[in-house]
PDB file of C-alpha atoms in Angstrom:
ATOM      1  CA  MET A 264       0.000   0.000   0.000  1.00 42.00           C
ATOM      2  CA  ARG A 265       1.497   3.318  -1.081  1.00 43.00           C
ATOM      3  CA  THR A 266       1.997   6.313   1.202  1.00 44.00           C
ATOM      4  CA  ILE A 267      -1.074   8.527   1.300  1.00 43.00           C
ATOM      5  CA  GLY A 268      -0.180  11.067   3.992  1.00 44.00           C
ATOM      6  CA  LYS A 269       0.454  14.049   1.729  1.00 43.00           C
ATOM      7  CA  ILE A 270      -2.656  13.504  -0.380  1.00 42.00           C
ATOM      8  CA  LEU A 271      -4.884  13.046   2.665  1.00 46.00           C
ATOM      9  CA  PHE A 272      -3.448  16.112   4.392  1.00 41.00           C
ATOM     10  CA  ALA A 273      -4.188  18.249   1.343  1.00 43.00           C
ATOM     11  CA  PHE A 274      -7.717  16.879   1.238  1.00 44.00           C
ATOM     12  CA  ILE A 275      -8.685  17.698   4.793  1.00 43.00           C
ATOM     13  CA  LEU A 276      -7.983  21.415   4.737  1.00 41.00           C
ATOM     14  CA  PRO A 277     -10.923  23.328   6.244  1.00 40.00           C
ATOM     15  CA  THR A 278     -12.051  24.391   2.757  1.00 41.00           C
ATOM     16  CA  LEU A 279     -12.747  21.355   0.618  1.00 48.00           C
ATOM     17  CA  VAL A 280     -11.399  22.172  -2.838  1.00 48.00           C
ATOM     18  CA  TRP A 281     -12.817  20.151  -5.689  1.00 50.00           C
ATOM     19  CA  ALA A 282     -10.469  19.571  -8.571  1.00 51.00           C
ATOM     20  CA  ALA A 283     -11.545  17.474 -11.525  1.00 54.00           C
ATOM     21  CA  ASP A 284      -7.995  16.302 -12.176  1.00 75.00           C
ATOM     22  CA  ASP A 285      -7.423  14.793  -8.700  1.00 89.00           C
ATOM     23  CA  ASN A 286     -10.585  12.736  -8.201  1.00 90.00           C
ATOM     24  CA  GLY A 287      -8.909   9.799  -9.885  1.00 92.00           C
ATOM     25  CA  LYS A 288      -5.844   9.924  -7.661  1.00 94.00           C
ATOM     26  CA  ILE A 289      -5.411   6.786  -5.583  1.00 95.00           C
ATOM     27  CA  LEU A 290      -5.610   7.152  -1.822  1.00 95.00           C
ATOM     28  CA  ILE A 291      -5.303   3.454  -1.067  1.00 96.00           C
ATOM     29  CA  ASP A 292      -3.602   1.149  -3.544  1.00 96.00           C
ATOM     30  CA  GLY A 293      -4.771  -2.299  -2.469  1.00 96.00           C
ATOM     31  CA  PRO A 294      -4.071  -5.802  -3.747  1.00 96.00           C
ATOM     32  CA  GLU A 295      -7.711  -6.322  -4.818  1.00 97.00           C
ATOM     33  CA  THR A 296      -9.051  -2.837  -5.438  1.00 96.00           C
ATOM     34  CA  ASP A 297      -8.159   0.816  -5.032  1.00 97.00           C
ATOM     35  CA  LEU A 298      -9.838   3.717  -3.291  1.00 96.00           C
ATOM     36  CA  THR A 299      -9.666   7.045  -5.076  1.00 95.00           C
ATOM     37  CA  LEU A 300      -9.875  10.538  -3.676  1.00 95.00           C
ATOM     38  CA  GLY A 301     -13.080  11.048  -5.657  1.00 95.00           C
ATOM     39  CA  GLU A 302     -14.676   7.997  -4.027  1.00 96.00           C
ATOM     40  CA  LEU A 303     -13.812   9.275  -0.576  1.00 96.00           C
ATOM     41  CA  ARG A 304     -15.352  12.592  -1.503  1.00 95.00           C
ATOM     42  CA  GLN A 305     -18.522  10.807  -2.616  1.00 95.00           C
ATOM     43  CA  VAL A 306     -18.824   9.017   0.735  1.00 96.00           C
ATOM     44  CA  LEU A 307     -18.283  12.254   2.643  1.00 96.00           C
ATOM     45  CA  LEU A 308     -21.072  13.875   0.632  1.00 95.00           C
ATOM     46  CA  THR A 309     -23.524  11.314   2.034  1.00 95.00           C
ATOM     47  CA  ILE A 310     -22.985  12.686   5.551  1.00 96.00           C
ATOM     48  CA  PRO A 311     -25.597  15.277   6.634  1.00 93.00           C
ATOM     49  CA  GLU A 312     -24.290  18.768   5.964  1.00 91.00           C
ATOM     50  CA  GLU A 313     -23.969  20.029   9.547  1.00 91.00           C
ATOM     51  CA  THR A 314     -22.200  16.837  10.633  1.00 95.00           C
ATOM     52  CA  ARG A 315     -20.026  16.912   7.528  1.00 95.00           C
ATOM     53  CA  LYS A 316     -18.726  20.390   8.367  1.00 95.00           C
ATOM     54  CA  LEU A 317     -17.477  19.044  11.695  1.00 95.00           C
ATOM     55  CA  VAL A 318     -16.058  15.851  10.182  1.00 96.00           C
ATOM     56  CA  LEU A 319     -13.997  17.848   7.657  1.00 95.00           C
ATOM     57  CA  THR A 320     -12.110  19.482  10.527  1.00 95.00           C
ATOM     58  CA  GLN A 321     -11.119  16.116  12.042  1.00 96.00           C
ATOM     59  CA  PRO A 322      -8.312  14.294  10.184  1.00 96.00           C
ATOM     60  CA  LYS A 323      -8.671  11.177  12.335  1.00 97.00           C
ATOM     61  CA  LYS A 324     -12.383  10.928  11.563  1.00 97.00           C
ATOM     62  CA  ILE A 325     -11.701  11.317   7.843  1.00 97.00           C
ATOM     63  CA  ARG A 326      -9.067   8.595   8.030  1.00 97.00           C
ATOM     64  CA  ASP A 327     -11.542   6.282   9.784  1.00 97.00           C
ATOM     65  CA  ILE A 328     -14.082   6.926   7.011  1.00 97.00           C
ATOM     66  CA  MET A 329     -11.414   6.349   4.371  1.00 97.00           C
ATOM     67  CA  ASP A 330     -10.413   3.019   5.950  1.00 97.00           C
ATOM     68  CA  SER A 331     -13.991   1.793   6.375  1.00 97.00           C
ATOM     69  CA  THR A 332     -14.879   2.809   2.794  1.00 97.00           C
ATOM     70  CA  TYR A 333     -11.898   0.866   1.459  1.00 97.00           C
ATOM     71  CA  MET A 334     -12.868  -2.213   3.493  1.00 98.00           C
ATOM     72  CA  VAL A 335     -16.447  -2.022   2.213  1.00 97.00           C
ATOM     73  CA  LYS A 336     -15.202  -1.652  -1.354  1.00 97.00           C
ATOM     74  CA  VAL A 337     -12.991  -4.748  -1.012  1.00 98.00           C
ATOM     75  CA  ALA A 338     -15.913  -6.795   0.358  1.00 98.00           C
ATOM     76  CA  ALA A 339     -18.251  -5.489  -2.379  1.00 97.00           C
ATOM     77  CA  LYS A 340     -15.739  -6.485  -5.086  1.00 97.00           C
ATOM     78  CA  ARG A 341     -15.499  -9.979  -3.630  1.00 97.00           C
ATOM     79  CA  ALA A 342     -19.312 -10.193  -3.599  1.00 97.00           C
ATOM     80  CA  LYS A 343     -19.466  -9.253  -7.298  1.00 96.00           C
ATOM     81  CA  GLU A 344     -16.792 -11.824  -8.135  1.00 97.00           C
ATOM     82  CA  LYS A 345     -19.030 -14.455  -6.515  1.00 97.00           C
ATOM     83  CA  GLY A 346     -22.021 -13.215  -8.512  1.00 96.00           C
ATOM     84  CA  LEU A 347     -23.889 -12.072  -5.421  1.00 96.00           C
ATOM     85  CA  ASP A 348     -24.912  -8.865  -7.185  1.00 95.00           C
ATOM     86  CA  LYS A 349     -27.070 -11.053  -9.453  1.00 94.00           C
ATOM     87  CA  ASP A 350     -29.040 -12.422  -6.511  1.00 93.00           C
ATOM     88  CA  PRO A 351     -32.733 -11.425  -6.972  1.00 92.00           C
ATOM     89  CA  VAL A 352     -33.069 -10.263  -3.354  1.00 93.00           C
ATOM     90  CA  ILE A 353     -29.934  -8.102  -3.596  1.00 95.00           C
ATOM     91  CA  GLN A 354     -31.152  -6.606  -6.868  1.00 94.00           C
ATOM     92  CA  ALA A 355     -34.577  -5.952  -5.371  1.00 93.00           C
ATOM     93  CA  LYS A 356     -33.026  -4.184  -2.377  1.00 95.00           C
ATOM     94  CA  LEU A 357     -30.812  -2.040  -4.611  1.00 95.00           C
ATOM     95  CA  TRP A 358     -33.812  -1.120  -6.778  1.00 95.00           C
ATOM     96  CA  HIS A 359     -35.954  -0.357  -3.739  1.00 97.00           C
ATOM     97  CA  TYR A 360     -33.235   1.744  -2.091  1.00 96.00           C
ATOM     98  CA  GLU A 361     -32.750   3.777  -5.275  1.00 97.00           C
ATOM     99  CA  GLN A 362     -36.488   4.415  -5.608  1.00 97.00           C
ATOM    100  CA  ASN A 363     -36.799   5.584  -2.005  1.00 97.00           C
ATOM    101  CA  LEU A 364     -33.688   7.746  -2.232  1.00 96.00           C
ATOM    102  CA  LEU A 365     -34.931   9.494  -5.374  1.00 97.00           C
ATOM    103  CA  ALA A 366     -38.474   9.847  -4.001  1.00 97.00           C
ATOM    104  CA  ASN A 367     -37.193  11.511  -0.847  1.00 96.00           C
ATOM    105  CA  ALA A 368     -35.018  13.819  -2.936  1.00 95.00           C
ATOM    106  CA  GLU A 369     -38.053  14.772  -5.057  1.00 97.00           C
ATOM    107  CA  VAL A 370     -40.227  15.591  -2.042  1.00 96.00           C
ATOM    108  CA  ARG A 371     -37.397  17.535  -0.430  1.00 93.00           C
ATOM    109  CA  ASP A 372     -36.967  19.535  -3.652  1.00 94.00           C
ATOM    110  CA  VAL A 373     -40.677  20.395  -3.687  1.00 95.00           C
ATOM    111  CA  GLN A 374     -40.527  21.435  -0.034  1.00 92.00           C
ATOM    112  CA  GLN A 375     -37.489  23.607  -0.678  1.00 89.00           C
ATOM    113  CA  LYS A 376     -39.131  25.363  -3.625  1.00 90.00           C
ATOM    114  CA  LEU A 377     -42.355  26.027  -1.713  1.00 89.00           C
ATOM    115  CA  ILE A 378     -40.730  27.023   1.572  1.00 86.00           C
ATOM    116  CA  GLY A 379     -37.224  28.150   0.678  1.00 75.00           C
ATOM    117  CA  ASP A 380     -34.581  29.371   3.071  1.00 67.00           C
ATOM    118  CA  ASP A 381     -35.595  33.027   3.141  1.00 62.00           C
ATOM    119  CA  VAL A 382     -39.147  32.693   4.471  1.00 70.00           C
ATOM    120  CA  ASP A 383     -39.710  34.699   7.643  1.00 78.00           C
ATOM    121  CA  TYR A 384     -41.331  32.412  10.194  1.00 85.00           C
ATOM    122  CA  GLU A 385     -40.995  34.767  13.145  1.00 88.00           C
ATOM    123  CA  ALA A 386     -44.607  35.938  13.068  1.00 89.00           C
ATOM    124  CA  ALA A 387     -45.878  32.347  13.058  1.00 90.00           C
ATOM    125  CA  ALA A 388     -43.402  31.473  15.800  1.00 92.00           C
ATOM    126  CA  ARG A 389     -44.697  34.363  17.943  1.00 92.00           C
ATOM    127  CA  GLU A 390     -48.268  33.173  17.457  1.00 93.00           C
ATOM    128  CA  LEU A 391     -47.264  29.673  18.543  1.00 94.00           C
ATOM    129  CA  TYR A 392     -45.441  31.143  21.541  1.00 94.00           C
ATOM    130  CA  LEU A 393     -48.592  32.930  22.695  1.00 94.00           C
ATOM    131  CA  MET A 394     -50.704  29.803  22.201  1.00 93.00           C
ATOM    132  CA  GLU A 395     -48.318  27.595  24.159  1.00 92.00           C
ATOM    133  CA  LYS A 396     -46.976  30.072  26.677  1.00 90.00           C
ATOM    134  CA  ASP A 397     -47.618  27.713  29.579  1.00 88.00           C
ATOM    135  CA  LYS A 398     -45.153  25.236  28.084  1.00 91.00           C
ATOM    136  CA  PHE A 399     -42.386  27.782  28.505  1.00 93.00           C
ATOM    137  CA  LYS A 400     -43.028  28.437  32.177  1.00 90.00           C
ATOM    138  CA  THR A 401     -40.282  27.634  34.636  1.00 89.00           C
ATOM    139  CA  PRO A 402     -41.857  26.479  37.905  1.00 91.00           C
ATOM    140  CA  ALA A 403     -41.385  28.158  41.241  1.00 93.00           C
ATOM    141  CA  THR A 404     -38.605  26.649  43.340  1.00 96.00           C
ATOM    142  CA  TYR A 405     -38.404  26.229  47.079  1.00 97.00           C
ATOM    143  CA  GLU A 406     -35.627  25.567  49.539  1.00 97.00           C
ATOM    144  CA  ALA A 407     -37.244  24.128  52.635  1.00 98.00           C
ATOM    145  CA  SER A 408     -36.960  21.857  55.648  1.00 98.00           C
ATOM    146  CA  HIS A 409     -39.605  19.876  57.461  1.00 98.00           C
ATOM    147  CA  ILE A 410     -40.372  17.942  60.603  1.00 97.00           C
ATOM    148  CA  LEU A 411     -42.544  14.857  60.218  1.00 97.00           C
ATOM    149  CA  LEU A 412     -44.491  13.201  63.010  1.00 96.00           C
ATOM    150  CA  THR A 413     -46.438   9.977  62.680  1.00 94.00           C
ATOM    151  CA  ALA A 414     -48.785   8.551  65.284  1.00 91.00           C
ATOM    152  CA  ASP A 415     -47.433   6.397  68.083  1.00 87.00           C
ATOM    153  CA  LYS A 416     -49.297   3.188  68.764  1.00 87.00           C
ATOM    154  CA  GLY A 417     -52.784   4.063  69.986  1.00 85.00           C
ATOM    155  CA  GLU A 418     -52.286   7.806  69.430  1.00 87.00           C
ATOM    156  CA  ASP A 419     -55.203   9.592  67.793  1.00 91.00           C
ATOM    157  CA  GLU A 420     -55.003  12.415  65.224  1.00 90.00           C
ATOM    158  CA  LYS A 421     -55.998  15.104  67.691  1.00 92.00           C
ATOM    159  CA  THR A 422     -53.177  14.175  70.075  1.00 93.00           C
ATOM    160  CA  LEU A 423     -50.655  13.940  67.226  1.00 94.00           C
ATOM    161  CA  LYS A 424     -51.640  17.361  65.889  1.00 95.00           C
ATOM    162  CA  SER A 425     -51.349  18.807  69.374  1.00 95.00           C
ATOM    163  CA  ARG A 426     -47.879  17.284  69.776  1.00 95.00           C
ATOM    164  CA  ILE A 427     -46.545  18.801  66.572  1.00 96.00           C
ATOM    165  CA  GLY A 428     -48.173  22.108  67.517  1.00 96.00           C
ATOM    166  CA  GLN A 429     -46.174  22.095  70.768  1.00 96.00           C
ATOM    167  CA  ILE A 430     -42.949  21.593  68.783  1.00 97.00           C
ATOM    168  CA  ARG A 431     -43.910  24.587  66.656  1.00 96.00           C
ATOM    169  CA  ASP A 432     -44.447  26.678  69.771  1.00 96.00           C
ATOM    170  CA  GLU A 433     -40.992  25.711  71.059  1.00 95.00           C
ATOM    171  CA  ILE A 434     -39.389  26.837  67.774  1.00 96.00           C
ATOM    172  CA  LEU A 435     -41.315  30.112  67.594  1.00 96.00           C
ATOM    173  CA  SER A 436     -40.529  30.934  71.222  1.00 94.00           C
ATOM    174  CA  GLY A 437     -36.835  30.505  70.536  1.00 93.00           C
ATOM    175  CA  LYS A 438     -36.347  27.532  72.871  1.00 94.00           C
ATOM    176  CA  MET A 439     -34.802  25.611  69.966  1.00 93.00           C
ATOM    177  CA  ASP A 440     -34.192  26.253  66.317  1.00 95.00           C
ATOM    178  CA  PHE A 441     -35.893  24.336  63.527  1.00 97.00           C
ATOM    179  CA  ALA A 442     -32.876  22.192  62.592  1.00 97.00           C
ATOM    180  CA  ALA A 443     -32.363  21.071  66.189  1.00 96.00           C
ATOM    181  CA  ALA A 444     -36.055  20.274  66.524  1.00 97.00           C
ATOM    182  CA  ALA A 445     -35.953  18.221  63.320  1.00 97.00           C
ATOM    183  CA  LYS A 446     -32.996  16.206  64.581  1.00 97.00           C
ATOM    184  CA  GLN A 447     -34.743  15.560  67.872  1.00 96.00           C
ATOM    185  CA  TYR A 448     -38.338  14.970  66.800  1.00 96.00           C
ATOM    186  CA  SER A 449     -38.665  14.289  63.058  1.00 96.00           C
ATOM    187  CA  MET A 450     -39.536  10.740  62.045  1.00 96.00           C
ATOM    188  CA  ASP A 451     -38.345  11.231  58.473  1.00 96.00           C
ATOM    189  CA  GLU A 452     -35.155   9.194  58.629  1.00 93.00           C
ATOM    190  CA  GLY A 453     -33.896  10.614  55.342  1.00 94.00           C
ATOM    191  CA  THR A 454     -33.866  14.243  56.481  1.00 96.00           C
ATOM    192  CA  ALA A 455     -33.867  14.310  60.309  1.00 96.00           C
ATOM    193  CA  SER A 456     -30.086  14.038  60.585  1.00 95.00           C
ATOM    194  CA  LYS A 457     -29.770  16.978  58.169  1.00 96.00           C
ATOM    195  CA  GLY A 458     -31.967  19.220  60.272  1.00 96.00           C
ATOM    196  CA  GLY A 459     -34.993  18.344  58.183  1.00 97.00           C
ATOM    197  CA  SER A 460     -33.480  19.780  54.994  1.00 97.00           C
ATOM    198  CA  LEU A 461     -35.315  18.892  51.796  1.00 97.00           C
ATOM    199  CA  GLY A 462     -32.919  20.875  49.632  1.00 97.00           C
ATOM    200  CA  THR A 463     -34.196  22.845  46.649  1.00 97.00           C
ATOM    201  CA  PHE A 464     -37.076  21.485  44.590  1.00 97.00           C
ATOM    202  CA  ASN A 465     -39.666  22.575  42.052  1.00 95.00           C
ATOM    203  CA  GLU A 466     -43.263  23.515  42.719  1.00 94.00           C
ATOM    204  CA  GLY A 467     -45.490  20.472  42.391  1.00 91.00           C
ATOM    205  CA  ARG A 468     -42.913  17.945  43.479  1.00 94.00           C
ATOM    206  CA  MET A 469     -44.358  17.426  46.943  1.00 96.00           C
ATOM    207  CA  VAL A 470     -47.773  15.987  47.796  1.00 96.00           C
ATOM    208  CA  GLN A 471     -50.650  18.439  47.345  1.00 96.00           C
ATOM    209  CA  PRO A 472     -51.235  19.642  50.955  1.00 96.00           C
ATOM    210  CA  PHE A 473     -47.490  20.182  51.405  1.00 97.00           C
ATOM    211  CA  ASP A 474     -47.233  22.055  48.091  1.00 96.00           C
ATOM    212  CA  ASP A 475     -50.299  24.168  48.868  1.00 96.00           C
ATOM    213  CA  ALA A 476     -48.800  25.214  52.190  1.00 97.00           C
ATOM    214  CA  LEU A 477     -45.543  26.273  50.505  1.00 96.00           C
ATOM    215  CA  LYS A 478     -47.406  28.517  48.051  1.00 94.00           C
ATOM    216  CA  LYS A 479     -48.808  30.552  50.946  1.00 95.00           C
ATOM    217  CA  MET A 480     -45.477  30.915  52.758  1.00 96.00           C
ATOM    218  CA  GLN A 481     -42.697  33.475  52.583  1.00 96.00           C
ATOM    219  CA  PRO A 482     -39.024  32.820  53.300  1.00 97.00           C
ATOM    220  CA  GLY A 483     -38.513  32.651  57.059  1.00 96.00           C
ATOM    221  CA  ASP A 484     -42.020  31.336  57.774  1.00 97.00           C
ATOM    222  CA  ILE A 485     -42.772  28.253  59.840  1.00 97.00           C
ATOM    223  CA  SER A 486     -46.015  26.662  58.709  1.00 97.00           C
ATOM    224  CA  GLU A 487     -48.971  25.630  60.785  1.00 96.00           C
ATOM    225  CA  PRO A 488     -49.170  21.826  61.132  1.00 96.00           C
ATOM    226  CA  VAL A 489     -49.835  20.286  57.686  1.00 97.00           C
ATOM    227  CA  LYS A 490     -51.560  16.928  57.300  1.00 96.00           C
ATOM    228  CA  THR A 491     -50.545  14.606  54.436  1.00 96.00           C
ATOM    229  CA  ARG A 492     -50.821  10.866  53.904  1.00 95.00           C
ATOM    230  CA  PHE A 493     -47.383  10.548  55.500  1.00 95.00           C
ATOM    231  CA  GLY A 494     -48.348  12.220  58.771  1.00 95.00           C
ATOM    232  CA  TRP A 495     -48.172  15.745  60.222  1.00 96.00           C
ATOM    233  CA  HIS A 496     -45.515  18.222  59.073  1.00 97.00           C
ATOM    234  CA  LEU A 497     -44.004  21.493  60.111  1.00 98.00           C
ATOM    235  CA  ILE A 498     -42.405  23.286  57.166  1.00 98.00           C
ATOM    236  CA  ALA A 499     -39.675  25.904  57.292  1.00 98.00           C
ATOM    237  CA  LEU A 500     -39.297  27.857  54.044  1.00 97.00           C
ATOM    238  CA  HIS A 501     -35.792  29.252  53.520  1.00 97.00           C
ATOM    239  CA  LYS A 502     -35.859  30.506  49.928  1.00 97.00           C
ATOM    240  CA  LYS A 503     -38.477  30.902  47.228  1.00 95.00           C
ATOM    241  CA  THR A 504     -38.106  31.690  43.528  1.00 94.00           C
ATOM    242  CA  ALA A 505     -41.234  32.727  41.670  1.00 91.00           C
ATOM    243  CA  SER A 506     -42.282  30.955  38.488  1.00 91.00           C
ATOM    244  CA  SER A 507     -41.497  32.762  35.242  1.00 91.00           C
ATOM    245  CA  VAL A 508     -42.008  32.422  31.501  1.00 92.00           C
ATOM    246  CA  LYS A 509     -39.032  32.134  29.171  1.00 92.00           C
ATOM    247  CA  PRO A 510     -38.881  35.191  26.888  1.00 94.00           C
ATOM    248  CA  PHE A 511     -39.671  34.694  23.200  1.00 94.00           C
ATOM    249  CA  ASP A 512     -36.097  35.367  22.102  1.00 94.00           C
ATOM    250  CA  GLU A 513     -34.903  32.484  24.257  1.00 93.00           C
ATOM    251  CA  VAL A 514     -37.149  29.966  22.493  1.00 94.00           C
ATOM    252  CA  LYS A 515     -37.453  31.634  19.077  1.00 93.00           C
ATOM    253  CA  LYS A 516     -35.051  29.290  17.302  1.00 92.00           C
ATOM    254  CA  GLU A 517     -36.904  26.220  18.628  1.00 93.00           C
ATOM    255  CA  LEU A 518     -40.303  27.623  17.636  1.00 94.00           C
ATOM    256  CA  ILE A 519     -39.195  28.622  14.139  1.00 92.00           C
ATOM    257  CA  ALA A 520     -37.857  25.097  13.629  1.00 91.00           C
ATOM    258  CA  ARG A 521     -41.220  23.680  14.725  1.00 93.00           C
ATOM    259  CA  VAL A 522     -43.174  25.993  12.424  1.00 93.00           C
ATOM    260  CA  ARG A 523     -40.942  25.103   9.490  1.00 91.00           C
ATOM    261  CA  GLN A 524     -41.206  21.394  10.272  1.00 92.00           C
ATOM    262  CA  LYS A 525     -44.998  21.685  10.377  1.00 93.00           C
ATOM    263  CA  ALA A 526     -44.975  23.320   6.950  1.00 92.00           C
ATOM    264  CA  GLU A 527     -42.709  20.603   5.582  1.00 93.00           C
ATOM    265  CA  ASN A 528     -44.944  17.876   7.029  1.00 96.00           C
ATOM    266  CA  GLU A 529     -48.028  19.426   5.444  1.00 96.00           C
ATOM    267  CA  ILE A 530     -46.299  19.605   2.052  1.00 96.00           C
ATOM    268  CA  ASN A 531     -45.149  15.999   2.442  1.00 96.00           C
ATOM    269  CA  THR A 532     -48.662  14.778   3.282  1.00 97.00           C
ATOM    270  CA  ASP A 533     -50.222  16.779   0.444  1.00 97.00           C
ATOM    271  CA  TYR A 534     -47.642  15.527  -2.069  1.00 97.00           C
ATOM    272  CA  TRP A 535     -48.233  11.838  -1.345  1.00 97.00           C
ATOM    273  CA  LEU A 536     -52.016  12.270  -1.176  1.00 97.00           C
ATOM    274  CA  LYS A 537     -52.028  13.800  -4.660  1.00 97.00           C
ATOM    275  CA  VAL A 538     -49.902  10.962  -6.022  1.00 97.00           C
ATOM    276  CA  LYS A 539     -52.094   8.323  -4.407  1.00 96.00           C
ATOM    277  CA  THR A 540     -55.400   9.842  -5.546  1.00 96.00           C
ATOM    278  CA  ASP A 541     -54.319  10.812  -9.069  1.00 96.00           C
ATOM    279  CA  PRO A 542     -57.253   9.606 -11.221  1.00 95.00           C
ATOM    280  CA  ARG A 543     -54.891   8.904 -14.106  1.00 96.00           C
ATOM    281  CA  ALA A 544     -53.328   6.031 -12.153  1.00 95.00           C
ATOM    282  CA  LYS A 545     -55.391   2.903 -12.884  1.00 95.00           C
ATOM    283  CA  VAL A 546     -55.037  -0.400 -11.020  1.00 94.00           C
ATOM    284  CA  ASP A 547     -55.497  -3.560 -13.030  1.00 95.00           C
ATOM    285  CA  GLU A 548     -57.723  -5.147 -10.402  1.00 95.00           C
ATOM    286  CA  SER A 549     -57.931  -8.457 -12.235  1.00 95.00           C
ATOM    287  CA  LEU A 550     -54.162  -8.764 -12.351  1.00 94.00           C
ATOM    288  CA  PHE A 551     -53.872  -7.715  -8.705  1.00 92.00           C
ATOM    289  CA  GLU A 552     -56.478 -10.234  -7.521  1.00 94.00           C
ATOM    290  CA  SER A 553     -54.749 -12.945  -9.528  1.00 93.00           C
ATOM    291  CA  PHE A 554     -51.431 -12.100  -7.887  1.00 90.00           C
ATOM    292  CA  VAL A 555     -52.647 -11.940  -4.279  1.00 93.00           C
ATOM    293  CA  ALA A 556     -54.530 -15.198  -4.728  1.00 92.00           C
ATOM    294  CA  LYS A 557     -51.248 -16.945  -5.433  1.00 89.00           C
ATOM    295  CA  PRO A 558     -48.329 -14.538  -4.914  1.00 89.00           C
ATOM    296  CA  ALA A 559     -45.283 -15.803  -6.768  1.00 84.00           C
ATOM    297  CA  LEU A 560     -42.245 -13.543  -6.566  1.00 84.00           C
ATOM    298  CA  GLN A 561     -40.289 -12.949  -9.713  1.00 64.00           C
ATOM    299  CA  ASP A 562     -36.521 -12.895  -9.904  1.00 50.00           C
ATOM    300  CA  LYS A 563     -36.550  -9.164 -10.652  1.00 46.00           C
ATOM    301  CA  PRO A 564     -38.710  -6.332  -9.277  1.00 45.00           C
TER     302      PRO A 564
END
């Protein structure tokens, strides 16, 4: 195999220069087949444009593609030598792939001509933003701690509520702070040792009565006893961030992409519907019924 370093280095400059007289130059001179610079270029053109721009700045990635393309070409040559390209299933797949590739290219061309790259979608994006404004809300956040009490054996709800109310009185009177009270009294094993800290969390994460209590509180407040399915709680709110809506400019790019995609989807649906319902296309029903009654596959599509 001949040295290819200089040719490859010239190829992977940030600006890909096409030259008709170098496409035939051999990058890999193999014992069974060669790989030309033009063939490598063809493979690189199959990569989506945005990804391709990145690939062309990475010599190692280009080398990997070069190597894999050469290996595929060797295997394909061996397959042809065995006559595998004449296999009816292989031929059918090649035919089917070509038809789908060209059909997709045709639809994409129609979409591009109807939509183009210079259409201003901002007005439609703003309308969508107003319709779906709730989707762009960031929830309120809370930093809070709690003390949880559950009933002792034989203890009724009234007694339990009274007991947690006494703990609240001790905290409010200054006899002990909330963290110390949580460590001493809370029955939530996951937070008691941390002074009852629940950390920071979004609105709606906690069970409904707990969440409702937080909405009414201000930082520094100690709640009245709150009943949930877990027991009775005291809540200390440390910090609170109000919910907000992301500004249009922050989500404009996303919305424009959605509006454009919607337009493309509508064109795609309309295109195929027109093809399918074209009255000039006639089905030979007799031939079709004969085939489905006893479907025999031919060697060629």
